[in-house]
XYZ file of C-alpha atoms in Angstrom:
747
model
C -8.833 33.388 -93.905
C -8.897 35.609 -90.910
C -12.224 34.066 -89.739
C -13.265 33.852 -86.060
C -13.301 30.050 -86.195
C -9.436 29.951 -87.279
C -8.358 32.584 -84.568
C -10.413 30.881 -81.869
C -8.625 27.805 -82.755
C -5.102 29.084 -82.689
C -5.762 31.011 -79.472
C -7.085 27.747 -77.700
C -3.596 26.017 -78.421
C -1.729 28.832 -77.317
C -0.034 29.636 -80.645
C -1.365 33.134 -80.662
C 1.471 35.799 -79.493
C -0.528 37.643 -76.443
C 1.771 40.391 -77.110
C 4.866 41.212 -79.718
C 5.190 38.807 -82.166
C 9.381 37.966 -81.498
C 10.655 35.204 -83.671
C 14.058 33.083 -82.902
C 14.067 35.270 -79.573
C 13.906 33.926 -76.072
C 10.503 35.470 -75.414
C 8.907 33.771 -78.376
C 5.464 32.876 -77.337
C 3.329 32.661 -80.539
C 2.646 34.535 -83.782
C 0.119 37.059 -85.158
C -1.741 35.936 -88.347
C -1.284 37.891 -91.151
C -2.976 37.522 -94.929
C -1.532 37.894 -98.052
C -0.785 35.839 -101.573
C 2.432 35.808 -103.278
C 3.118 35.479 -107.130
C 6.481 33.993 -108.607
C 7.523 32.987 -112.219
C 9.305 29.741 -112.683
C 11.220 28.547 -115.934
C 14.307 26.379 -116.658
C 16.986 28.169 -116.406
C 18.361 27.652 -120.424
C 14.997 28.868 -121.564
C 14.924 31.884 -119.423
C 18.471 32.814 -120.559
C 17.437 31.971 -124.225
C 14.369 34.184 -124.009
C 16.576 37.166 -122.353
C 14.677 37.031 -118.954
C 15.742 38.580 -116.075
C 16.743 36.206 -113.583
C 16.777 37.026 -109.929
C 17.736 33.697 -108.976
C 18.357 29.921 -109.463
C 16.498 27.012 -107.377
C 19.382 24.393 -107.337
C 17.797 22.290 -104.616
C 14.722 21.300 -103.188
C 13.216 18.715 -100.501
C 10.104 17.673 -99.067
C 9.349 15.335 -96.139
C 5.859 14.197 -94.328
C 6.499 11.762 -91.417
C 3.146 12.437 -90.266
C 4.130 12.190 -86.462
C 4.974 15.845 -85.569
C 1.736 16.527 -84.819
C -0.697 19.612 -85.352
C 1.954 22.416 -83.906
C 5.039 20.632 -82.700
C 7.282 20.167 -85.769
C 9.376 16.729 -85.986
C 13.266 17.246 -85.906
C 13.819 14.229 -88.059
C 11.278 15.135 -90.692
C 13.155 18.486 -91.084
C 16.359 17.055 -91.211
C 15.113 14.385 -94.000
C 14.007 17.446 -96.102
C 17.487 18.926 -95.515
C 19.199 15.856 -96.697
C 17.136 15.495 -99.584
C 17.453 19.444 -100.616
C 21.030 19.424 -100.382
C 21.583 16.024 -102.251
C 19.720 17.411 -105.090
C 21.693 20.743 -104.992
C 25.038 19.061 -105.070
C 26.180 21.120 -102.251
C 26.464 21.052 -98.352
C 24.158 23.457 -96.104
C 27.824 25.252 -94.882
C 27.792 27.135 -98.328
C 24.741 28.695 -97.628
C 25.086 32.306 -96.119
C 21.341 32.639 -95.467
C 18.221 31.190 -93.968
C 14.976 32.576 -94.651
C 13.579 30.325 -91.697
C 9.712 29.137 -91.230
C 10.043 31.235 -87.817
C 6.680 30.784 -86.212
C 7.693 32.768 -83.219
C 6.452 29.703 -80.687
C 8.823 28.622 -78.280
C 8.915 25.030 -79.721
C 8.939 25.597 -83.437
C 11.873 28.101 -82.908
C 14.047 26.004 -81.134
C 12.989 23.066 -82.960
C 14.076 24.505 -86.332
C 17.334 26.523 -84.798
C 18.549 23.136 -83.565
C 18.157 21.092 -86.708
C 20.072 23.752 -89.028
C 22.860 24.313 -86.516
C 23.040 20.625 -86.139
C 22.967 20.502 -89.992
C 25.697 23.078 -90.298
C 27.709 21.780 -87.560
C 28.118 18.264 -89.154
C 29.791 20.026 -92.226
C 32.897 20.279 -89.880
C 33.985 23.054 -87.044
C 35.301 25.455 -89.527
C 31.916 26.157 -91.121
C 31.011 29.848 -90.916
C 27.919 31.123 -89.069
C 24.909 31.754 -91.306
C 22.336 34.728 -90.785
C 18.752 33.464 -90.390
C 15.582 35.358 -89.955
C 12.025 34.945 -91.052
C 9.368 37.365 -92.815
C 6.831 36.768 -90.638
C 8.208 38.928 -88.152
C 7.672 41.677 -90.757
C 4.140 40.532 -92.055
C 2.544 37.937 -89.678
C 2.036 33.936 -90.169
C 0.462 34.230 -93.527
C -0.230 30.053 -93.320
C -0.747 29.238 -97.021
C 1.209 32.364 -98.121
C 3.902 32.073 -95.811
C 5.931 29.796 -97.652
C 6.384 31.965 -101.006
C 6.517 34.994 -98.618
C 9.807 33.689 -97.443
C 10.712 32.427 -100.993
C 10.175 36.243 -102.460
C 12.379 37.602 -99.519
C 15.222 35.274 -99.956
C 15.077 35.789 -103.736
C 15.285 39.375 -103.274
C 18.188 38.973 -100.881
C 20.012 36.899 -103.344
C 19.149 39.154 -106.078
C 20.382 42.068 -103.996
C 23.194 40.823 -102.598
C 21.969 42.066 -99.075
C 21.824 40.014 -96.065
C 18.576 41.254 -94.619
C 18.087 41.928 -90.816
C 15.984 40.139 -88.516
C 13.146 41.792 -87.077
C 11.252 41.002 -83.890
C 14.569 39.273 -82.192
C 15.959 41.742 -79.787
C 17.060 39.421 -77.626
C 18.562 36.078 -79.807
C 17.701 32.336 -78.737
C 20.549 30.790 -76.950
C 20.964 28.880 -79.821
C 22.244 32.025 -81.697
C 24.395 33.082 -78.739
C 27.942 32.205 -78.205
C 31.120 31.533 -80.194
C 30.097 28.373 -81.308
C 26.883 29.083 -82.675
C 26.282 28.359 -86.257
C 23.582 30.747 -86.914
C 23.323 34.436 -85.855
C 20.773 37.462 -86.458
C 21.689 41.038 -87.935
C 20.571 44.030 -86.436
C 21.006 45.630 -89.290
C 21.214 44.373 -93.249
C 25.041 43.942 -94.461
C 26.595 43.333 -97.917
C 26.292 39.593 -99.141
C 30.085 38.037 -98.111
C 32.333 38.689 -101.108
C 33.799 35.197 -100.627
C 31.999 32.314 -102.292
C 28.786 31.864 -103.912
C 25.357 33.474 -103.176
C 23.229 30.797 -101.832
C 20.184 31.068 -99.595
C 18.053 28.945 -98.438
C 14.106 28.793 -97.374
C 11.937 26.373 -95.051
C 8.636 26.177 -94.623
C 6.485 23.537 -92.504
C 2.978 22.487 -92.411
C 0.083 21.133 -90.317
C 0.739 17.175 -89.536
C 4.870 16.880 -90.314
C 5.225 18.366 -93.738
C 8.706 19.838 -94.008
C 9.799 21.936 -97.141
C 13.458 23.321 -98.014
C 14.305 25.227 -101.170
C 18.037 25.957 -102.078
C 18.573 29.280 -104.049
C 21.656 30.711 -105.709
C 22.505 33.498 -107.371
C 21.998 34.065 -111.247
C 25.300 35.730 -111.773
C 28.931 36.095 -110.394
C 28.974 39.916 -110.980
C 29.085 41.945 -107.824
C 27.993 45.442 -107.813
C 30.117 48.220 -107.548
C 28.042 49.903 -104.245
C 24.814 48.728 -103.085
C 21.679 50.825 -103.801
C 21.573 53.853 -101.736
C 17.925 53.598 -101.377
C 18.226 50.114 -100.039
C 20.812 51.553 -97.409
C 18.288 53.961 -96.518
C 15.766 51.206 -95.896
C 18.290 48.733 -93.964
C 19.377 51.748 -91.398
C 15.852 52.723 -90.943
C 14.578 50.331 -88.272
C 13.986 51.764 -84.896
C 12.576 50.087 -81.982
C 10.664 53.528 -80.776
C 9.486 56.814 -82.558
C 9.709 60.425 -81.530
C 6.335 61.775 -82.343
C 6.467 66.129 -81.878
C 3.330 68.169 -81.952
C 3.283 71.840 -81.526
C 0.511 74.525 -81.420
C -0.390 78.082 -80.720
C -1.426 78.137 -77.427
C -2.733 74.610 -75.061
C -6.357 74.708 -76.557
C -4.554 74.606 -80.140
C -2.162 71.833 -79.078
C -5.378 69.604 -77.135
C -7.127 69.816 -80.728
C -4.303 68.681 -82.605
C -3.364 65.720 -79.906
C -7.052 64.558 -80.558
C -6.627 64.730 -84.376
C -3.882 62.104 -83.656
C -5.746 60.159 -81.143
C -8.392 59.711 -83.585
C -6.211 56.814 -85.854
C -3.205 56.231 -83.688
C -4.457 53.037 -82.152
C -5.323 51.820 -85.515
C -2.241 52.416 -87.345
C 0.440 49.583 -88.203
C 3.784 49.957 -86.884
C 5.541 51.087 -89.910
C 2.790 53.592 -90.202
C 4.163 55.018 -86.739
C 7.419 56.309 -88.411
C 5.491 57.370 -91.297
C 3.322 59.552 -88.591
C 6.378 60.653 -87.121
C 8.131 62.329 -90.134
C 4.977 64.044 -90.923
C 4.622 65.538 -88.158
C 8.053 67.020 -87.978
C 7.625 68.255 -91.266
C 4.435 70.064 -90.214
C 6.372 71.697 -87.141
C 6.001 75.589 -86.944
C 8.236 76.382 -83.611
C 4.975 77.464 -81.694
C 5.273 77.545 -78.134
C 2.993 74.996 -76.913
C 4.867 71.777 -77.473
C 4.384 67.902 -76.814
C 6.578 64.959 -77.301
C 6.328 61.339 -76.734
C 8.582 58.183 -77.499
C 6.482 55.393 -78.792
C 7.275 51.876 -80.021
C 3.884 50.467 -80.962
C 0.283 52.154 -81.977
C -0.995 50.861 -78.272
C 1.757 52.919 -76.566
C 1.463 56.004 -78.991
C -2.183 56.239 -78.246
C -1.762 55.958 -74.135
C 0.980 58.135 -74.299
C -1.200 61.016 -76.260
C -4.059 60.094 -73.627
C -1.806 61.286 -71.313
C -0.845 64.658 -72.770
C -4.639 65.386 -73.571
C -5.872 64.613 -70.070
C -2.883 67.038 -68.558
C -3.768 69.727 -71.037
C -7.534 69.178 -70.080
C -6.605 69.220 -66.436
C -5.054 72.934 -67.134
C -1.358 71.762 -66.993
C 1.243 73.595 -68.802
C 4.303 71.449 -67.682
C 4.727 67.507 -67.907
C 7.990 65.472 -67.674
C 7.563 61.991 -67.300
C 10.736 60.244 -68.348
C 9.675 56.477 -67.802
C 6.767 56.816 -69.837
C 8.419 59.115 -72.692
C 5.705 61.826 -72.131
C 6.657 65.745 -72.242
C 4.522 68.688 -72.466
C 5.701 72.319 -72.033
C 4.816 75.972 -73.012
C 8.066 77.682 -71.911
C 9.318 80.920 -73.650
C 12.808 80.585 -72.881
C 15.182 77.595 -74.183
C 15.697 75.219 -71.190
C 19.565 75.116 -69.492
C 21.070 71.733 -70.211
C 23.687 69.785 -68.509
C 25.695 66.781 -69.643
C 26.777 63.891 -67.185
C 29.471 61.256 -68.484
C 29.819 58.105 -66.991
C 32.695 56.582 -65.435
C 33.966 52.908 -64.951
C 31.491 50.569 -63.434
C 28.954 51.802 -66.111
C 28.596 49.078 -69.228
C 31.371 48.830 -71.826
C 30.123 48.330 -75.303
C 32.445 47.770 -77.757
C 30.076 49.066 -80.633
C 27.140 51.449 -80.800
C 24.466 49.356 -80.661
C 21.190 50.767 -82.184
C 22.835 54.049 -81.878
C 25.249 53.122 -84.395
C 23.050 51.484 -86.374
C 20.654 54.166 -86.992
C 23.888 57.242 -86.767
C 26.687 55.408 -88.956
C 28.699 58.328 -89.162
C 29.639 57.669 -85.587
C 31.526 54.519 -86.914
C 35.011 56.024 -87.037
C 35.376 56.493 -83.111
C 34.701 53.012 -82.567
C 37.058 51.967 -85.565
C 39.815 53.973 -83.269
C 39.414 51.481 -80.634
C 42.059 48.987 -80.419
C 40.872 46.799 -77.669
C 43.074 43.751 -76.524
C 41.705 40.208 -77.436
C 40.410 37.990 -74.963
C 40.563 40.062 -72.020
C 37.927 39.883 -69.619
C 35.094 42.580 -69.835
C 35.428 44.519 -66.432
C 39.069 44.755 -67.288
C 40.449 48.501 -66.865
C 41.955 48.017 -70.437
C 38.644 47.144 -72.016
C 36.453 49.543 -69.811
C 37.857 53.007 -69.830
C 38.332 53.689 -73.399
C 35.204 51.731 -74.676
C 33.266 54.166 -71.915
C 34.839 57.153 -72.964
C 34.112 56.163 -76.747
C 30.389 55.483 -76.105
C 29.873 58.897 -74.397
C 31.734 60.813 -77.255
C 29.568 58.913 -79.883
C 26.597 60.325 -78.437
C 27.997 63.863 -77.875
C 28.178 63.844 -82.075
C 24.661 62.657 -82.244
C 23.322 65.125 -79.963
C 25.002 67.830 -81.737
C 23.795 66.635 -84.739
C 20.113 67.215 -83.474
C 21.139 70.269 -82.137
C 21.034 69.987 -78.277
C 23.689 72.231 -76.418
C 24.493 72.154 -72.828
C 25.477 74.491 -70.866
C 27.376 72.629 -68.148
C 28.646 69.204 -67.363
C 30.161 66.823 -64.902
C 32.008 63.358 -65.278
C 32.117 60.737 -62.494
C 36.079 60.089 -62.265
C 36.971 58.718 -65.798
C 33.812 60.965 -66.984
C 36.011 63.907 -66.335
C 38.058 62.993 -69.535
C 34.800 63.148 -71.696
C 33.692 66.504 -70.035
C 37.128 68.217 -70.602
C 36.972 67.111 -74.199
C 33.470 68.680 -74.501
C 34.654 71.768 -72.752
C 37.291 71.881 -75.761
C 40.338 70.942 -73.653
C 41.076 68.422 -76.483
C 39.934 66.711 -79.772
C 38.044 63.493 -80.027
C 41.558 61.312 -81.080
C 43.468 62.948 -77.918
C 40.530 61.925 -75.858
C 41.036 57.784 -76.684
C 44.574 57.965 -76.169
C 44.561 59.833 -72.797
C 41.916 57.223 -72.071
C 43.810 53.940 -73.470
C 46.709 55.577 -71.516
C 45.330 55.607 -68.377
C 43.864 52.388 -68.317
C 47.039 50.848 -69.385
C 48.900 52.588 -66.533
C 46.283 51.657 -64.255
C 45.998 47.960 -64.904
C 49.728 47.451 -65.145
C 50.926 49.351 -62.552
C 47.942 49.419 -60.050
C 47.944 46.528 -57.210
C 45.925 43.923 -58.563
C 44.815 42.765 -55.334
C 42.616 45.862 -54.982
C 39.129 46.047 -54.852
C 36.019 48.581 -54.435
C 32.482 48.311 -52.339
C 29.491 50.640 -52.452
C 27.879 51.247 -49.094
C 24.723 52.470 -48.562
C 25.692 54.545 -45.776
C 26.922 58.456 -44.851
C 30.330 59.582 -44.900
C 30.381 59.535 -41.433
C 29.063 55.851 -40.582
C 31.719 54.678 -42.837
C 34.279 56.094 -41.608
C 33.337 54.146 -38.022
C 33.171 51.107 -40.435
C 36.738 51.464 -41.842
C 38.449 52.698 -38.704
C 40.212 49.156 -38.046
C 41.438 48.834 -41.975
C 44.627 51.649 -42.297
C 44.552 50.913 -46.297
C 40.984 51.387 -46.789
C 39.772 54.914 -47.812
C 36.471 56.437 -48.845
C 36.743 56.587 -52.390
C 33.840 58.077 -53.735
C 30.684 60.273 -52.151
C 27.888 59.505 -54.684
C 25.229 60.676 -52.676
C 24.379 61.546 -49.254
C 23.885 57.767 -48.134
C 26.171 56.198 -50.960
C 29.791 55.955 -50.275
C 32.353 53.953 -51.868
C 35.139 52.320 -50.493
C 38.723 51.251 -52.064
C 41.398 49.315 -50.519
C 42.936 45.823 -50.617
C 40.455 43.078 -51.464
C 40.350 41.280 -47.818
C 39.855 44.526 -46.086
C 37.452 45.459 -48.287
C 35.461 42.038 -47.975
C 36.014 42.626 -43.816
C 34.367 46.029 -44.027
C 31.422 44.873 -46.491
C 30.669 42.217 -43.844
C 30.963 44.973 -41.185
C 28.189 46.951 -43.234
C 25.837 44.190 -43.790
C 25.961 43.347 -40.390
C 24.826 46.673 -39.134
C 22.016 46.598 -41.430
C 23.656 49.063 -44.557
C 23.382 47.555 -48.097
C 26.911 46.805 -49.535
C 28.106 45.515 -52.569
C 31.633 44.534 -54.033
C 31.594 46.841 -57.394
C 32.810 44.753 -60.677
C 36.125 46.716 -61.213
C 39.562 45.415 -61.560
C 41.722 47.557 -59.261
C 41.198 49.695 -56.090
C 40.907 52.904 -58.016
C 40.983 56.467 -56.018
C 43.507 54.822 -53.537
C 47.232 54.388 -52.484
C 47.158 50.890 -54.561
C 46.898 52.741 -58.211
C 49.328 55.506 -56.932
C 52.220 53.835 -59.073
C 50.019 54.269 -62.168
C 50.595 58.243 -61.898
C 54.090 58.810 -62.737
C 53.344 56.767 -66.303
C 50.300 58.633 -66.813
C 52.339 61.890 -66.282
C 54.662 60.929 -68.707
C 52.006 59.994 -71.547
C 50.278 63.329 -70.695
C 53.458 65.812 -71.058
C 53.341 64.520 -74.996
C 49.685 65.419 -75.350
C 48.847 69.095 -76.217
C 45.468 70.795 -73.856
C 43.699 74.117 -74.707
C 41.741 76.200 -72.326
C 38.459 75.283 -71.377
C 35.583 76.790 -73.503
C 32.424 75.655 -71.343
C 31.562 75.091 -68.094
C 32.766 72.038 -66.359
C 31.900 71.150 -62.468
C 34.489 68.735 -61.289
C 34.056 65.637 -59.255
C 37.849 66.172 -58.137
C 37.312 69.556 -56.381
C 33.552 69.877 -56.233
C 33.764 73.458 -57.971
C 33.841 75.009 -61.283
C 37.310 74.598 -63.205
C 39.203 77.748 -64.278
C 39.358 78.129 -68.081
C 43.147 78.052 -67.958
C 43.079 74.799 -65.559
C 46.415 72.440 -65.688
C 44.351 69.334 -67.371
C 47.752 67.076 -67.022
C 47.983 67.790 -62.992
C 44.220 67.441 -62.547
C 43.832 64.154 -64.102
C 47.225 62.895 -62.316
C 45.511 64.025 -59.099
C 42.199 62.188 -60.085
C 43.790 58.826 -59.994
C 44.256 58.785 -56.254
C 41.722 61.473 -55.097
C 38.085 60.741 -54.061
C 35.258 61.444 -56.331
C 32.820 64.231 -54.949
C 29.907 63.521 -57.108
C 27.667 64.596 -54.381
C 29.142 68.434 -54.760
C 29.102 68.616 -58.398
C 25.762 67.179 -58.484
C 24.428 69.575 -56.203
C 26.085 72.307 -58.046
C 25.016 71.575 -61.586
C 21.312 70.893 -60.375
C 21.677 74.480 -59.348
C 22.408 75.673 -63.035
C 20.734 73.494 -65.337
C 16.405 72.491 -65.866
C 17.477 69.082 -67.307
C 20.230 66.694 -67.223
C 21.167 63.867 -69.971
C 23.426 61.057 -68.873
C 25.919 61.086 -72.185
C 27.234 57.307 -72.235
C 26.532 53.959 -71.518
C 24.096 52.743 -68.944
C 22.078 54.457 -66.282
C 24.376 54.547 -63.405
C 24.492 58.492 -62.868
C 20.626 58.695 -63.333
C 20.310 56.789 -60.275
C 23.133 58.829 -58.522
C 21.522 62.155 -59.589
C 18.265 61.210 -58.275
C 19.268 59.890 -54.737
C 21.073 63.725 -54.403
C 17.312 65.165 -55.339
C 18.669 66.342 -58.271
C 16.481 65.970 -61.951
C 15.154 65.224 -64.135
C 17.641 63.385 -65.549
C 17.348 60.978 -68.781
C 19.869 58.143 -69.552
C 20.411 57.750 -73.339
C 21.859 53.988 -72.390
C 24.324 54.246 -75.669
C 25.449 50.847 -77.368
C 21.975 49.619 -75.782
C 19.683 47.666 -78.392
C 17.375 50.490 -78.018
C 16.865 54.165 -79.149
C 14.463 55.027 -76.771
C 16.722 56.660 -74.249
C 18.165 59.433 -76.939
C 14.486 59.823 -78.261
C 13.272 60.743 -74.784
C 16.213 62.876 -74.280
C 15.345 64.864 -77.284
C 11.654 64.947 -77.055
C 12.290 66.464 -73.356
C 14.491 69.186 -74.484
C 11.716 70.197 -77.622
C 8.720 70.204 -75.307
C 10.960 72.265 -72.841
C 11.593 74.620 -75.477
C 15.212 74.016 -77.233
C 15.430 74.372 -80.900
C 16.200 71.083 -81.610
C 17.031 69.603 -85.373
C 14.317 67.024 -85.715
C 14.645 66.838 -89.294
C 17.608 65.028 -88.749
C 15.901 62.024 -86.882
C 14.528 61.225 -90.164
C 17.514 62.307 -92.734
C 18.410 59.617 -94.803
C 15.765 57.235 -93.562
C 13.112 55.684 -95.534
C 9.697 56.658 -94.703
C 6.463 57.010 -96.529
C 4.027 59.849 -96.998
C 1.302 60.344 -94.507
C -2.084 62.299 -94.403
C -2.965 63.425 -91.195
C -6.844 63.387 -92.905
C -5.858 59.310 -92.816
C -8.863 57.294 -92.151
C -8.535 53.279 -92.001
C -10.132 51.238 -94.621
C -10.148 47.378 -94.251
C -11.284 44.644 -96.377
C -14.592 43.546 -94.445
C -15.821 39.828 -93.776
C -18.992 39.141 -95.912
C -20.505 37.906 -92.516
C -20.254 40.909 -90.770
C -22.912 42.028 -93.703
C -25.482 39.810 -92.091
C -28.448 41.321 -90.662
C -28.906 41.404 -86.798
C -31.924 40.762 -84.996
C -32.443 44.230 -84.465
C -31.995 45.512 -88.082
C -34.330 42.532 -89.768
C -34.711 38.741 -89.719
C -32.760 36.641 -87.531
C -29.933 34.628 -88.475
C -31.975 31.339 -89.298
C -29.909 27.915 -88.809
C -31.621 24.892 -90.462
C -31.780 21.326 -89.702
C -31.813 18.726 -92.719
C -33.047 15.484 -92.600
C -32.204 12.799 -94.491
C -34.669 13.438 -97.633
C -32.730 16.858 -97.767
C -35.606 18.571 -96.622
C -35.872 21.218 -93.867
C -37.700 19.368 -91.137
C -36.983 22.472 -88.543
C -35.763 25.517 -88.694
C -35.206 28.238 -85.830
C -33.498 31.549 -85.242
C -30.551 31.214 -83.540
C -31.974 33.198 -80.439
C -30.584 31.777 -77.479
C -27.131 29.853 -77.172
C -29.126 26.388 -76.275
C -30.989 26.679 -79.634
C -27.586 27.180 -81.434
C -26.020 24.699 -79.779
C -28.685 21.993 -80.655
C -28.556 23.240 -84.179
C -24.999 22.538 -84.172
C -25.173 19.462 -82.697
C -27.659 18.050 -85.536
C -25.297 19.689 -88.311
C -22.372 17.842 -87.073
C -23.938 14.695 -86.543
C -25.341 14.907 -90.182
C -21.669 16.113 -91.319
C -20.115 13.232 -89.409
C -22.617 10.727 -90.626
C -23.316 9.690 -87.326
C -26.303 9.111 -84.792
C -27.249 12.071 -83.409
C -26.734 10.569 -79.836
C -22.970 9.902 -80.841
C -22.254 13.938 -80.663
C -22.605 14.914 -76.801
C -20.564 17.919 -75.936
C -20.098 19.630 -79.211
C -17.189 21.539 -78.074
C -15.125 18.552 -77.636
C -16.384 16.593 -80.632
C -15.355 19.466 -82.854
C -11.980 19.169 -80.614
C -11.321 15.775 -81.159
C -11.852 15.691 -84.621
C -9.508 19.056 -85.113
C -11.901 20.281 -87.713
C -10.207 23.430 -89.251
C -12.035 26.625 -90.034
C -12.574 25.703 -94.122
C -14.385 22.302 -92.613
C -16.584 24.042 -90.314
C -17.562 26.785 -92.963
C -18.011 23.862 -95.533
C -20.155 22.036 -93.253
C -22.309 25.315 -92.566
C -22.526 26.454 -96.111
C -23.645 22.783 -97.350
C -26.387 22.437 -94.808
C -27.433 25.855 -95.523
C -27.619 25.283 -99.258
C -29.705 21.869 -98.824
C -32.206 23.764 -97.020
C -32.761 26.523 -99.058
C -31.372 29.358 -96.471
């Protein structure tokens, strides 16, 4: 049913998504049309059991309502509630016992909000203790298949109940506000999860139609038996989803690489989204460690094509090196591997409590997050939360980079980040690092003055010294860049310095921290931290760490406890450390959450630098880091990107084949007879036949056809476009109108 009339109609109503189809997302703006059909076999349960049939699920209840007042695209709340009440009335249990809702989910702003509101309200009416249910929609995977959309949702929900797995939501990276917050009764999953052990396995399916039709079906698992474990292949599929893919190419030289790029460009934009991952896996298997290399990071076929065009153009211009971090495009022909440096963020960067997309894709880092013992009901900016969470996220990324074959030659860490740099250099193991970070956070939080504050000022050290001259308790706590200085001290005094700086035309901002770090206001934390460090064991450093405490390379046998105690009150000399590491490496990777240090390094004229942004909802940062290192000549383990991941075979000789619309086979004016439109009179005889050689003739013919079809006088049909719009004729009606008239006049 993907005919032009239908697509134009949906476009005019604003129902089609102009960009990506997002379902139950804050940016929902329409749907993508899809095609398909589905089959299910229904039997009475007792008959199926008597015949020994495999039962995937049992339909326990169903409800239908049609109030006729919802409008062609606007769903009606009361109509949906009526369908739900009828369904659960038949089922004999409440909606609060349903763990998964397969929603209608067209991805339109009004439609999604209405559906979420109805389901949330229905669950909330069951009482405050009703658990939150998972929601998703298959439309985000296959598009809106219109007449087949309901049966597609039924098949998905049935499969979920049978496999005993709650499916993840696609197309929902920023969940709707009704899905957020502790009081939400619905939630989306980033990755699939085993069905809860408590209670029955129940799912529902909602589907709606034009004009106010609402349907709701309730399913239940056929048996109480729970599998000992989830099918490994299913686990691979559930953890395979990525927001972006890393495409790696190589060649014997620039010309050979250019031919490879052109080959992939020939079909890149015509791939489906899933096929981008299949292509990435196939290209990874075909690499031969050749000298000319290219890497691009893309989240869609269109992005892939644009990135490859950039590589092609660069090669055509004779360029052999290109590093465009923002675009995710990298090109290189180095014969020697690059010198890679790590930078570890400190407090002030985001503090994720889970690993986000990275943990979902690489679940072997889960044990690090399980070691986190964070206090509940504590503010997110609290030192107790931030320090151990940031360190854990950085360690998780270190593990993933090591798995992918990335090795650094030097590292720096900003304040707290120096702890992670020391662990990377061999001073301690991961468990010790988490203990030390937790002890450091507790000492600073409990013994540091709660009246302290910090601020960043866009000015040099010399200028800032004049700004704080009258504030004896305010100190320079950090030298982040030539014109970026951090001050620390009592909150009232910091506010006065900020006001003074702004009055002088300097940008100044209070930092989101809980204490005045790197000042005398946290000096009381040193003895307690020293006491804890005395109980830990530290080894000599085996790798190069450039300290932001001293601004120099640390000696192999450095006294780590003494260094960490000094760090509490000493200023952060990030500019000195950044300059020194910039002289020793070719590329830097910000290993941990956020992108704060990437900006500071750029301000120091050091780069290129790539932020992994651990804990975020995207893998793009990690893939860009790996892609850049590969293009620069690093021997990465790219096969690890596809280990335990579901991909399908892909032929590089692939040519897309599509179902052809019969209308496209009609002869055109140059290739044969022009399309002929006929006008029929009341006697069913052709009274006028005219080639549609111009728009005016075509519109006149159509006006006569509409008048005949609607049994109206010709003069009643004025503006044909408006007339058709007022009639709300769908594609089937218009198509039938044309074919009927054509048949009657014999053309």
